[in-house]
JSON list of C-alpha atoms in Angstrom, two decimals:
[
{"chain": "A", "resi": 1, "resn": "MET", "atom": "CA", "xyz": [-88.61, 18.08, 43.97]},
{"chain": "A", "resi": 2, "resn": "ALA", "atom": "CA", "xyz": [-88.55, 14.35, 43.14]},
{"chain": "A", "resi": 3, "resn": "ASP", "atom": "CA", "xyz": [-85.42, 12.76, 42.00]},
{"chain": "A", "resi": 4, "resn": "THR", "atom": "CA", "xyz": [-85.17, 11.74, 38.39]},
{"chain": "A", "resi": 5, "resn": "VAL", "atom": "CA", "xyz": [-83.00, 8.53, 37.47]},
{"chain": "A", "resi": 6, "resn": "TYR", "atom": "CA", "xyz": [-79.80, 9.12, 35.34]},
{"chain": "A", "resi": 7, "resn": "ARG", "atom": "CA", "xyz": [-78.97, 6.06, 33.75]},
{"chain": "A", "resi": 8, "resn": "LEU", "atom": "CA", "xyz": [-75.29, 5.24, 33.38]},
{"chain": "A", "resi": 9, "resn": "LYS", "atom": "CA", "xyz": [-74.22, 4.19, 29.83]},
{"chain": "A", "resi": 10, "resn": "GLY", "atom": "CA", "xyz": [-72.22, 0.98, 29.52]},
{"chain": "A", "resi": 11, "resn": "LYS", "atom": "CA", "xyz": [-71.71, 0.32, 33.07]},
{"chain": "A", "resi": 12, "resn": "THR", "atom": "CA", "xyz": [-72.48, -3.11, 34.73]},
{"chain": "A", "resi": 13, "resn": "GLY", "atom": "CA", "xyz": [-73.07, -3.55, 38.22]},
{"chain": "A", "resi": 14, "resn": "ILE", "atom": "CA", "xyz": [-74.50, -0.09, 38.75]},
{"chain": "A", "resi": 15, "resn": "HIS", "atom": "CA", "xyz": [-77.79, 0.33, 36.53]},
{"chain": "A", "resi": 16, "resn": "ALA", "atom": "CA", "xyz": [-79.11, 3.27, 37.63]},
{"chain": "A", "resi": 17, "resn": "MET", "atom": "CA", "xyz": [-78.77, 6.13, 40.42]},
{"chain": "A", "resi": 18, "resn": "PRO", "atom": "CA", "xyz": [-81.01, 8.89, 41.60]},
{"chain": "A", "resi": 19, "resn": "ILE", "atom": "CA", "xyz": [-79.70, 12.15, 40.43]},
{"chain": "A", "resi": 20, "resn": "SER", "atom": "CA", "xyz": [-81.97, 15.35, 40.69]},
{"chain": "A", "resi": 21, "resn": "PRO", "atom": "CA", "xyz": [-82.13, 18.01, 37.89]},
{"chain": "A", "resi": 22, "resn": "GLU", "atom": "CA", "xyz": [-80.38, 20.30, 40.41]},
{"chain": "A", "resi": 23, "resn": "GLN", "atom": "CA", "xyz": [-77.51, 18.24, 40.53]},
{"chain": "A", "resi": 24, "resn": "VAL", "atom": "CA", "xyz": [-77.39, 17.76, 36.64]},
{"chain": "A", "resi": 25, "resn": "ASP", "atom": "CA", "xyz": [-77.56, 21.64, 36.43]},
{"chain": "A", "resi": 26, "resn": "GLU", "atom": "CA", "xyz": [-75.00, 22.27, 39.05]},
{"chain": "A", "resi": 27, "resn": "LEU", "atom": "CA", "xyz": [-72.71, 19.73, 36.88]},
{"chain": "A", "resi": 28, "resn": "ARG", "atom": "CA", "xyz": [-73.45, 21.34, 33.73]},
{"chain": "A", "resi": 29, "resn": "GLN", "atom": "CA", "xyz": [-72.54, 24.89, 35.19]},
{"chain": "A", "resi": 30, "resn": "ALA", "atom": "CA", "xyz": [-69.03, 23.47, 36.49]},
{"chain": "A", "resi": 31, "resn": "PHE", "atom": "CA", "xyz": [-68.50, 22.00, 33.23]},
{"chain": "A", "resi": 32, "resn": "GLU", "atom": "CA", "xyz": [-69.42, 24.90, 30.91]},
{"chain": "A", "resi": 33, "resn": "LEU", "atom": "CA", "xyz": [-67.62, 27.43, 33.25]},
{"chain": "A", "resi": 34, "resn": "PHE", "atom": "CA", "xyz": [-64.37, 26.01, 32.27]},
{"chain": "A", "resi": 35, "resn": "ILE", "atom": "CA", "xyz": [-64.80, 25.09, 28.40]},
{"chain": "A", "resi": 36, "resn": "PRO", "atom": "CA", "xyz": [-63.61, 27.67, 25.92]},
{"chain": "A", "resi": 37, "resn": "ASP", "atom": "CA", "xyz": [-66.22, 28.89, 23.30]},
{"chain": "A", "resi": 38, "resn": "LYS", "atom": "CA", "xyz": [-67.22, 26.28, 20.58]},
{"chain": "A", "resi": 39, "resn": "GLN", "atom": "CA", "xyz": [-65.16, 23.48, 22.44]},
{"chain": "A", "resi": 40, "resn": "THR", "atom": "CA", "xyz": [-67.13, 20.35, 23.47]},
{"chain": "A", "resi": 41, "resn": "THR", "atom": "CA", "xyz": [-64.70, 18.59, 25.62]},
{"chain": "A", "resi": 42, "resn": "VAL", "atom": "CA", "xyz": [-62.93, 19.72, 28.77]},
{"chain": "A", "resi": 43, "resn": "LYS", "atom": "CA", "xyz": [-59.61, 18.33, 30.18]},
{"chain": "A", "resi": 44, "resn": "PRO", "atom": "CA", "xyz": [-59.78, 17.18, 34.07]},
{"chain": "A", "resi": 45, "resn": "TYR", "atom": "CA", "xyz": [-56.37, 18.61, 34.58]},
{"chain": "A", "resi": 46, "resn": "GLU", "atom": "CA", "xyz": [-57.53, 22.00, 33.41]},
{"chain": "A", "resi": 47, "resn": "LEU", "atom": "CA", "xyz": [-60.52, 21.79, 36.00]},
{"chain": "A", "resi": 48, "resn": "LEU", "atom": "CA", "xyz": [-58.10, 20.90, 38.74]},
{"chain": "A", "resi": 49, "resn": "ASN", "atom": "CA", "xyz": [-55.90, 23.95, 38.00]},
{"chain": "A", "resi": 50, "resn": "CYS", "atom": "CA", "xyz": [-58.90, 26.42, 37.75]},
{"chain": "A", "resi": 51, "resn": "PHE", "atom": "CA", "xyz": [-60.15, 25.05, 41.27]},
{"chain": "A", "resi": 52, "resn": "GLU", "atom": "CA", "xyz": [-56.84, 25.60, 42.81]},
{"chain": "A", "resi": 53, "resn": "ARG", "atom": "CA", "xyz": [-56.44, 29.22, 41.34]},
{"chain": "A", "resi": 54, "resn": "LEU", "atom": "CA", "xyz": [-59.79, 30.03, 42.68]},
{"chain": "A", "resi": 55, "resn": "GLY", "atom": "CA", "xyz": [-59.31, 28.21, 45.85]},
{"chain": "A", "resi": 56, "resn": "LEU", "atom": "CA", "xyz": [-62.40, 26.05, 45.21]},
{"chain": "A", "resi": 57, "resn": "ASN", "atom": "CA", "xyz": [-60.33, 22.78, 46.20]},
{"chain": "A", "resi": 58, "resn": "GLU", "atom": "CA", "xyz": [-61.20, 23.65, 49.73]},
{"chain": "A", "resi": 59, "resn": "SER", "atom": "CA", "xyz": [-64.88, 25.32, 49.53]},
{"chain": "A", "resi": 60, "resn": "ARG", "atom": "CA", "xyz": [-65.92, 22.91, 47.04]},
{"chain": "A", "resi": 61, "resn": "LYS", "atom": "CA", "xyz": [-64.04, 19.89, 48.23]},
{"chain": "A", "resi": 62, "resn": "ALA", "atom": "CA", "xyz": [-66.60, 17.10, 46.95]},
{"chain": "A", "resi": 63, "resn": "MET", "atom": "CA", "xyz": [-66.60, 18.58, 43.46]},
{"chain": "A", "resi": 64, "resn": "TYR", "atom": "CA", "xyz": [-62.78, 18.83, 43.63]},
{"chain": "A", "resi": 65, "resn": "GLU", "atom": "CA", "xyz": [-62.29, 15.40, 44.62]},
{"chain": "A", "resi": 66, "resn": "MET", "atom": "CA", "xyz": [-64.59, 14.18, 41.99]},
{"chain": "A", "resi": 67, "resn": "ILE", "atom": "CA", "xyz": [-62.74, 15.94, 39.28]},
{"chain": "A", "resi": 68, "resn": "GLN", "atom": "CA", "xyz": [-59.47, 14.32, 40.64]},
{"chain": "A", "resi": 69, "resn": "SER", "atom": "CA", "xyz": [-60.90, 10.84, 40.31]},
{"chain": "A", "resi": 70, "resn": "MET", "atom": "CA", "xyz": [-61.61, 11.86, 36.45]},
{"chain": "A", "resi": 71, "resn": "SER", "atom": "CA", "xyz": [-57.94, 13.05, 36.07]},
{"chain": "A", "resi": 72, "resn": "THR", "atom": "CA", "xyz": [-56.52, 10.12, 34.12]},
{"chain": "A", "resi": 73, "resn": "SER", "atom": "CA", "xyz": [-53.83, 10.30, 31.33]},
{"chain": "A", "resi": 74, "resn": "VAL", "atom": "CA", "xyz": [-56.59, 9.39, 28.70]},
{"chain": "A", "resi": 75, "resn": "ASN", "atom": "CA", "xyz": [-59.01, 11.82, 29.84]},
{"chain": "A", "resi": 76, "resn": "ASN", "atom": "CA", "xyz": [-56.58, 14.49, 30.25]},
{"chain": "A", "resi": 77, "resn": "GLU", "atom": "CA", "xyz": [-55.21, 14.00, 26.65]},
{"chain": "A", "resi": 78, "resn": "LEU", "atom": "CA", "xyz": [-58.65, 13.70, 24.76]},
{"chain": "A", "resi": 79, "resn": "GLY", "atom": "CA", "xyz": [-60.75, 15.42, 27.27]},
{"chain": "A", "resi": 80, "resn": "LEU", "atom": "CA", "xyz": [-64.28, 14.77, 28.24]},
{"chain": "A", "resi": 81, "resn": "THR", "atom": "CA", "xyz": [-67.82, 15.50, 26.81]},
{"chain": "A", "resi": 82, "resn": "PHE", "atom": "CA", "xyz": [-70.47, 16.66, 29.05]},
{"chain": "A", "resi": 83, "resn": "GLU", "atom": "CA", "xyz": [-72.14, 13.38, 28.93]},
{"chain": "A", "resi": 84, "resn": "GLU", "atom": "CA", "xyz": [-68.88, 11.48, 29.85]},
{"chain": "A", "resi": 85, "resn": "PHE", "atom": "CA", "xyz": [-68.30, 14.04, 32.43]},
{"chain": "A", "resi": 86, "resn": "LEU", "atom": "CA", "xyz": [-71.79, 13.47, 33.83]},
{"chain": "A", "resi": 87, "resn": "ASP", "atom": "CA", "xyz": [-71.33, 9.38, 33.66]},
{"chain": "A", "resi": 88, "resn": "LEU", "atom": "CA", "xyz": [-68.15, 9.74, 35.87]},
{"chain": "A", "resi": 89, "resn": "ALA", "atom": "CA", "xyz": [-69.64, 12.25, 38.18]},
{"chain": "A", "resi": 90, "resn": "ALA", "atom": "CA", "xyz": [-72.52, 9.99, 38.97]},
{"chain": "A", "resi": 91, "resn": "THR", "atom": "CA", "xyz": [-70.34, 6.93, 39.12]},
{"chain": "A", "resi": 92, "resn": "TYR", "atom": "CA", "xyz": [-68.03, 8.77, 41.67]},
{"chain": "A", "resi": 93, "resn": "PHE", "atom": "CA", "xyz": [-71.01, 10.31, 44.00]},
{"chain": "A", "resi": 94, "resn": "ASN", "atom": "CA", "xyz": [-72.79, 6.83, 43.69]},
{"chain": "A", "resi": 95, "resn": "LYS", "atom": "CA", "xyz": [-69.51, 5.19, 45.14]},
{"chain": "A", "resi": 96, "resn": "ARG", "atom": "CA", "xyz": [-68.96, 7.78, 47.79]},
{"chain": "A", "resi": 97, "resn": "ASP", "atom": "CA", "xyz": [-72.82, 7.78, 48.90]},
{"chain": "A", "resi": 98, "resn": "THR", "atom": "CA", "xyz": [-72.60, 4.01, 49.17]},
{"chain": "A", "resi": 99, "resn": "HIS", "atom": "CA", "xyz": [-69.64, 3.79, 51.27]},
{"chain": "A", "resi": 100, "resn": "GLU", "atom": "CA", "xyz": [-70.92, 6.63, 53.74]},
{"chain": "A", "resi": 101, "resn": "GLY", "atom": "CA", "xyz": [-74.44, 4.92, 53.79]},
{"chain": "A", "resi": 102, "resn": "LEU", "atom": "CA", "xyz": [-73.00, 1.43, 54.57]},
{"chain": "A", "resi": 103, "resn": "SER", "atom": "CA", "xyz": [-70.58, 3.11, 57.28]},
{"chain": "A", "resi": 104, "resn": "ARG", "atom": "CA", "xyz": [-73.83, 4.61, 59.05]},
{"chain": "A", "resi": 105, "resn": "ILE", "atom": "CA", "xyz": [-75.71, 1.38, 58.86]},
{"chain": "A", "resi": 106, "resn": "PHE", "atom": "CA", "xyz": [-72.67, -0.56, 60.52]},
{"chain": "A", "resi": 107, "resn": "LYS", "atom": "CA", "xyz": [-72.47, 2.02, 63.17]},
{"chain": "A", "resi": 108, "resn": "LEU", "atom": "CA", "xyz": [-76.15, 1.53, 63.77]},
{"chain": "A", "resi": 109, "resn": "PHE", "atom": "CA", "xyz": [-75.20, -2.26, 64.64]},
{"chain": "A", "resi": 110, "resn": "ASP", "atom": "CA", "xyz": [-72.01, -1.52, 66.23]},
{"chain": "A", "resi": 111, "resn": "ASN", "atom": "CA", "xyz": [-73.47, 0.17, 69.29]},
{"chain": "A", "resi": 112, "resn": "THR", "atom": "CA", "xyz": [-70.61, -0.30, 71.42]},
{"chain": "A", "resi": 113, "resn": "GLU", "atom": "CA", "xyz": [-68.53, 1.53, 68.92]},
{"chain": "A", "resi": 114, "resn": "ARG", "atom": "CA", "xyz": [-65.63, -1.20, 68.79]},
{"chain": "A", "resi": 115, "resn": "GLY", "atom": "CA", "xyz": [-65.50, -1.33, 64.98]},
{"chain": "A", "resi": 116, "resn": "ARG", "atom": "CA", "xyz": [-66.42, -4.81, 64.67]},
{"chain": "A", "resi": 117, "resn": "LEU", "atom": "CA", "xyz": [-69.43, -6.88, 65.07]},
{"chain": "A", "resi": 118, "resn": "THR", "atom": "CA", "xyz": [-69.52, -10.10, 67.36]},
{"chain": "A", "resi": 119, "resn": "LYS", "atom": "CA", "xyz": [-71.77, -13.10, 67.00]},
{"chain": "A", "resi": 120, "resn": "LYS", "atom": "CA", "xyz": [-73.53, -11.84, 70.28]},
{"chain": "A", "resi": 121, "resn": "ASP", "atom": "CA", "xyz": [-74.09, -8.69, 68.59]},
{"chain": "A", "resi": 122, "resn": "MET", "atom": "CA", "xyz": [-75.65, -10.24, 65.60]},
{"chain": "A", "resi": 123, "resn": "ARG", "atom": "CA", "xyz": [-77.79, -12.16, 67.98]},
{"chain": "A", "resi": 124, "resn": "ARG", "atom": "CA", "xyz": [-79.04, -8.94, 69.55]},
{"chain": "A", "resi": 125, "resn": "ILE", "atom": "CA", "xyz": [-79.68, -7.33, 66.02]},
{"chain": "A", "resi": 126, "resn": "SER", "atom": "CA", "xyz": [-81.53, -10.41, 64.82]},
{"chain": "A", "resi": 127, "resn": "ASN", "atom": "CA", "xyz": [-83.58, -10.14, 67.84]},
{"chain": "A", "resi": 128, "resn": "GLU", "atom": "CA", "xyz": [-84.24, -6.52, 67.61]},
{"chain": "A", "resi": 129, "resn": "LEU", "atom": "CA", "xyz": [-85.44, -6.88, 64.18]},
{"chain": "A", "resi": 130, "resn": "ASP", "atom": "CA", "xyz": [-87.72, -9.86, 65.08]},
{"chain": "A", "resi": 131, "resn": "LEU", "atom": "CA", "xyz": [-85.46, -12.31, 62.85]},
{"chain": "A", "resi": 132, "resn": "TYR", "atom": "CA", "xyz": [-84.60, -14.52, 65.65]},
{"chain": "A", "resi": 133, "resn": "LEU", "atom": "CA", "xyz": [-81.63, -16.31, 63.87]},
{"chain": "A", "resi": 134, "resn": "LYS", "atom": "CA", "xyz": [-80.55, -19.67, 64.86]},
{"chain": "A", "resi": 135, "resn": "SER", "atom": "CA", "xyz": [-77.02, -20.04, 66.14]},
{"chain": "A", "resi": 136, "resn": "GLU", "atom": "CA", "xyz": [-76.25, -22.22, 62.89]},
{"chain": "A", "resi": 137, "resn": "GLU", "atom": "CA", "xyz": [-77.46, -19.19, 60.72]},
{"chain": "A", "resi": 138, "resn": "ILE", "atom": "CA", "xyz": [-75.36, -16.86, 62.55]},
{"chain": "A", "resi": 139, "resn": "GLU", "atom": "CA", "xyz": [-72.48, -19.08, 62.12]},
{"chain": "A", "resi": 140, "resn": "LEU", "atom": "CA", "xyz": [-72.91, -19.42, 58.39]},
{"chain": "A", "resi": 141, "resn": "ILE", "atom": "CA", "xyz": [-73.26, -15.40, 58.15]},
{"chain": "A", "resi": 142, "resn": "PHE", "atom": "CA", "xyz": [-69.89, -15.31, 59.92]},
{"chain": "A", "resi": 143, "resn": "SER", "atom": "CA", "xyz": [-68.52, -18.07, 57.75]},
{"chain": "A", "resi": 144, "resn": "ARG", "atom": "CA", "xyz": [-69.31, -15.90, 54.58]},
{"chain": "A", "resi": 145, "resn": "ALA", "atom": "CA", "xyz": [-69.03, -12.24, 55.94]},
{"chain": "A", "resi": 146, "resn": "SER", "atom": "CA", "xyz": [-66.00, -12.52, 58.55]},
{"chain": "A", "resi": 147, "resn": "THR", "atom": "CA", "xyz": [-62.37, -12.47, 57.30]},
{"chain": "A", "resi": 148, "resn": "ASP", "atom": "CA", "xyz": [-61.21, -14.08, 60.68]},
{"chain": "A", "resi": 149, "resn": "GLY", "atom": "CA", "xyz": [-64.54, -16.07, 61.50]},
{"chain": "A", "resi": 150, "resn": "GLU", "atom": "CA", "xyz": [-64.72, -14.17, 64.90]},
{"chain": "A", "resi": 151, "resn": "TYR", "atom": "CA", "xyz": [-65.89, -10.45, 63.86]},
{"chain": "A", "resi": 152, "resn": "ILE", "atom": "CA", "xyz": [-67.32, -8.67, 61.22]},
{"chain": "A", "resi": 153, "resn": "THR", "atom": "CA", "xyz": [-65.38, -5.40, 60.66]},
{"chain": "A", "resi": 154, "resn": "LEU", "atom": "CA", "xyz": [-66.64, -2.51, 58.74]},
{"chain": "A", "resi": 155, "resn": "GLU", "atom": "CA", "xyz": [-64.55, -3.59, 55.78]},
{"chain": "A", "resi": 156, "resn": "ASP", "atom": "CA", "xyz": [-65.88, -7.15, 55.68]},
{"chain": "A", "resi": 157, "resn": "PHE", "atom": "CA", "xyz": [-69.52, -5.37, 55.94]},
{"chain": "A", "resi": 158, "resn": "MET", "atom": "CA", "xyz": [-68.79, -3.25, 53.02]},
{"chain": "A", "resi": 159, "resn": "PHE", "atom": "CA", "xyz": [-67.32, -5.94, 51.00]},
{"chain": "A", "resi": 160, "resn": "HIS", "atom": "CA", "xyz": [-70.02, -8.07, 51.64]},
{"chain": "A", "resi": 161, "resn": "MET", "atom": "CA", "xyz": [-72.63, -5.75, 51.03]},
{"chain": "A", "resi": 162, "resn": "ARG", "atom": "CA", "xyz": [-71.23, -4.48, 47.70]},
{"chain": "A", "resi": 163, "resn": "VAL", "atom": "CA", "xyz": [-70.98, -8.19, 46.47]},
{"chain": "A", "resi": 164, "resn": "GLN", "atom": "CA", "xyz": [-74.57, -8.83, 47.21]},
{"chain": "A", "resi": 165, "resn": "GLU", "atom": "CA", "xyz": [-75.55, -5.61, 45.31]},
{"chain": "A", "resi": 166, "resn": "MET", "atom": "CA", "xyz": [-74.24, -7.02, 42.08]}
]
C-alpha cells in the first residue's frame, strides 16, 4: 500500500514525512487504549505507567521510547489530543529514521569500518560515483564538514547532512 504524507503542523525545517495509514491506525489504537471514556486527551506519564505495568516497555520498545520523548511537564499536566500525539510521534520517528538512515549511508562509505572518512576515502567514493572530484574540491568538503580537517566522523557527517536538509 502506498504511503500517505502526514503534514506536521507548525513545524519548520521538517515539512512533511511519509506515514502509512497502518501507522496512523496503530498510533490511534495506542492512544485510544489509554484514554477514559469521554476524555479527549491523554497524559504521557499515564501511558508510560501502563506500558510498564503491561510489560510493553520491552516488547514495544520503539513505541515506549517515543512516549518517553513526549513526557514533558507541560504535556503531563495538560495532556495531549490525538492530533498532538500524532505530531509528536511523527517527529520522533522522523528523527529516529533520519539518524538510522544516515548511519547506514555513512557505513557504506566507511568500508574499512574505522568510523571516519579520510580524504583518500573521499577520492575513492567520488571516483566510484563517477564524480571525479579535484583535490581542491575534496579540501573544501573537509574544511566544511570535518571538525578537525583530517577526518569526517559519523557525527560530522550527520551534522552536515542535517544542516543541508534545512
